[in-house]
C-alpha positions as semicolon CSV with decimal commas, in nm:
position;residue;x (nm);y (nm);z (nm)
1;M;2,965;-3,418;-12,903
2;N;2,776;-3,304;-13,208
3;E;2,999;-3,109;-13,531
4;R;2,876;-2,781;-13,409
5;S;3,041;-2,825;-13,005
6;L;3,325;-2,961;-13,193
7;Q;3,442;-2,680;-13,466
8;I;3,341;-2,424;-13,136
9;H;3,539;-2,604;-12,880
10;V;3,859;-2,629;-13,154
11;L;3,777;-2,275;-13,248
12;H;3,873;-2,175;-12,854
13;M;4,209;-2,406;-12,871
14;L;4,318;-2,175;-13,171
15;W;4,219;-1,904;-12,994
16;A;4,433;-1,970;-12,722
17;D;4,706;-2,070;-12,941
18;V;4,670;-1,736;-13,128
19;A;4,627;-1,535;-12,818
20;W;4,931;-1,691;-12,671
21;C;5,170;-1,669;-12,935
22;A;5,040;-1,284;-12,981
23;T;5,135;-1,215;-12,603
24;R;5,443;-1,431;-12,669
25;T;5,533;-1,187;-12,976
26;A;5,488;-0,918;-12,828
27;G;5,655;-0,971;-12,537
28;A;5,989;-1,056;-12,602
29;A;6,011;-0,710;-12,951
30;Q;5,961;-0,496;-12,574
31;Q;6,207;-0,696;-12,487
32;Q;6,427;-0,630;-12,792
33;L;6,288;-0,347;-12,748
34;E;6,420;-0,210;-12,427
35;Q;6,730;-0,330;-12,485
36;Q;6,805;-0,128;-12,842
37;Q;6,654;0,126;-12,648
38;Q;6,908;0,086;-12,373
39;Q;7,231;0,024;-12,632
40;Q;7,145;0,339;-12,800
41;Q;7,169;0,538;-12,476
42;H;7,484;0,404;-12,428
43;R;7,577;0,492;-12,706
44;I;7,439;0,852;-12,693
45;R;7,677;0,925;-12,323
46;V;7,959;0,776;-12,518
47;L;7,947;1,024;-12,765
48;Y;7,857;1,301;-12,515
49;K;8,187;1,132;-12,266
50;L;8,462;1,195;-12,582
51;R;8,324;1,520;-12,718
52;G;8,398;1,583;-12,328
53;V;8,760;1,468;-12,365
54;L;8,802;1,628;-12,723
55;T;8,677;2,020;-12,597
56;R;8,933;1,951;-12,295
57;E;9,244;1,865;-12,517
58;L;9,163;2,152;-12,776
59;D;9,137;2,366;-12,464
60;E;9,440;2,284;-12,364
61;I;9,592;2,290;-12,714
62;L;9,417;2,618;-12,827
63;G;9,352;2,787;-12,566
64;P;8,978;2,813;-12,364
65;R;8,847;3,153;-12,641
66;Q;9,054;3,001;-12,942
67;A;8,912;2,654;-12,927
68;A;8,562;2,797;-12,864
69;D;8,576;2,968;-13,152
70;E;8,800;2,684;-13,364
71;R;8,587;2,415;-13,273
72;P;8,467;2,184;-13,591
73;A;8,057;2,248;-13,602
74;R;8,054;1,938;-13,727
75;L;8,073;1,808;-13,367
76;T;7,813;1,949;-13,142
77;I;7,597;1,855;-13,463
78;C;7,632;1,458;-13,438
79;I;7,665;1,454;-13,087
80;R;7,271;1,650;-13,121
81;A;7,104;1,459;-13,393
């Protein structure tokens, strides 16, 4: 094997290693992103359930009409964010 052929062979091997690492890294990053999205969706569902519970409690204590008038606007803003 001459020097040029050896260089080409080494470059091909390095390219294959880099491609394998990049694919593996991309797969791990995608998996981590999906896991973070699932966690965020779970938090949002929990916040919506909590908002429902708090709304029912306010309605029960104050009555639906007064509770709607006195319900903290911040709760709605936080849930939407």
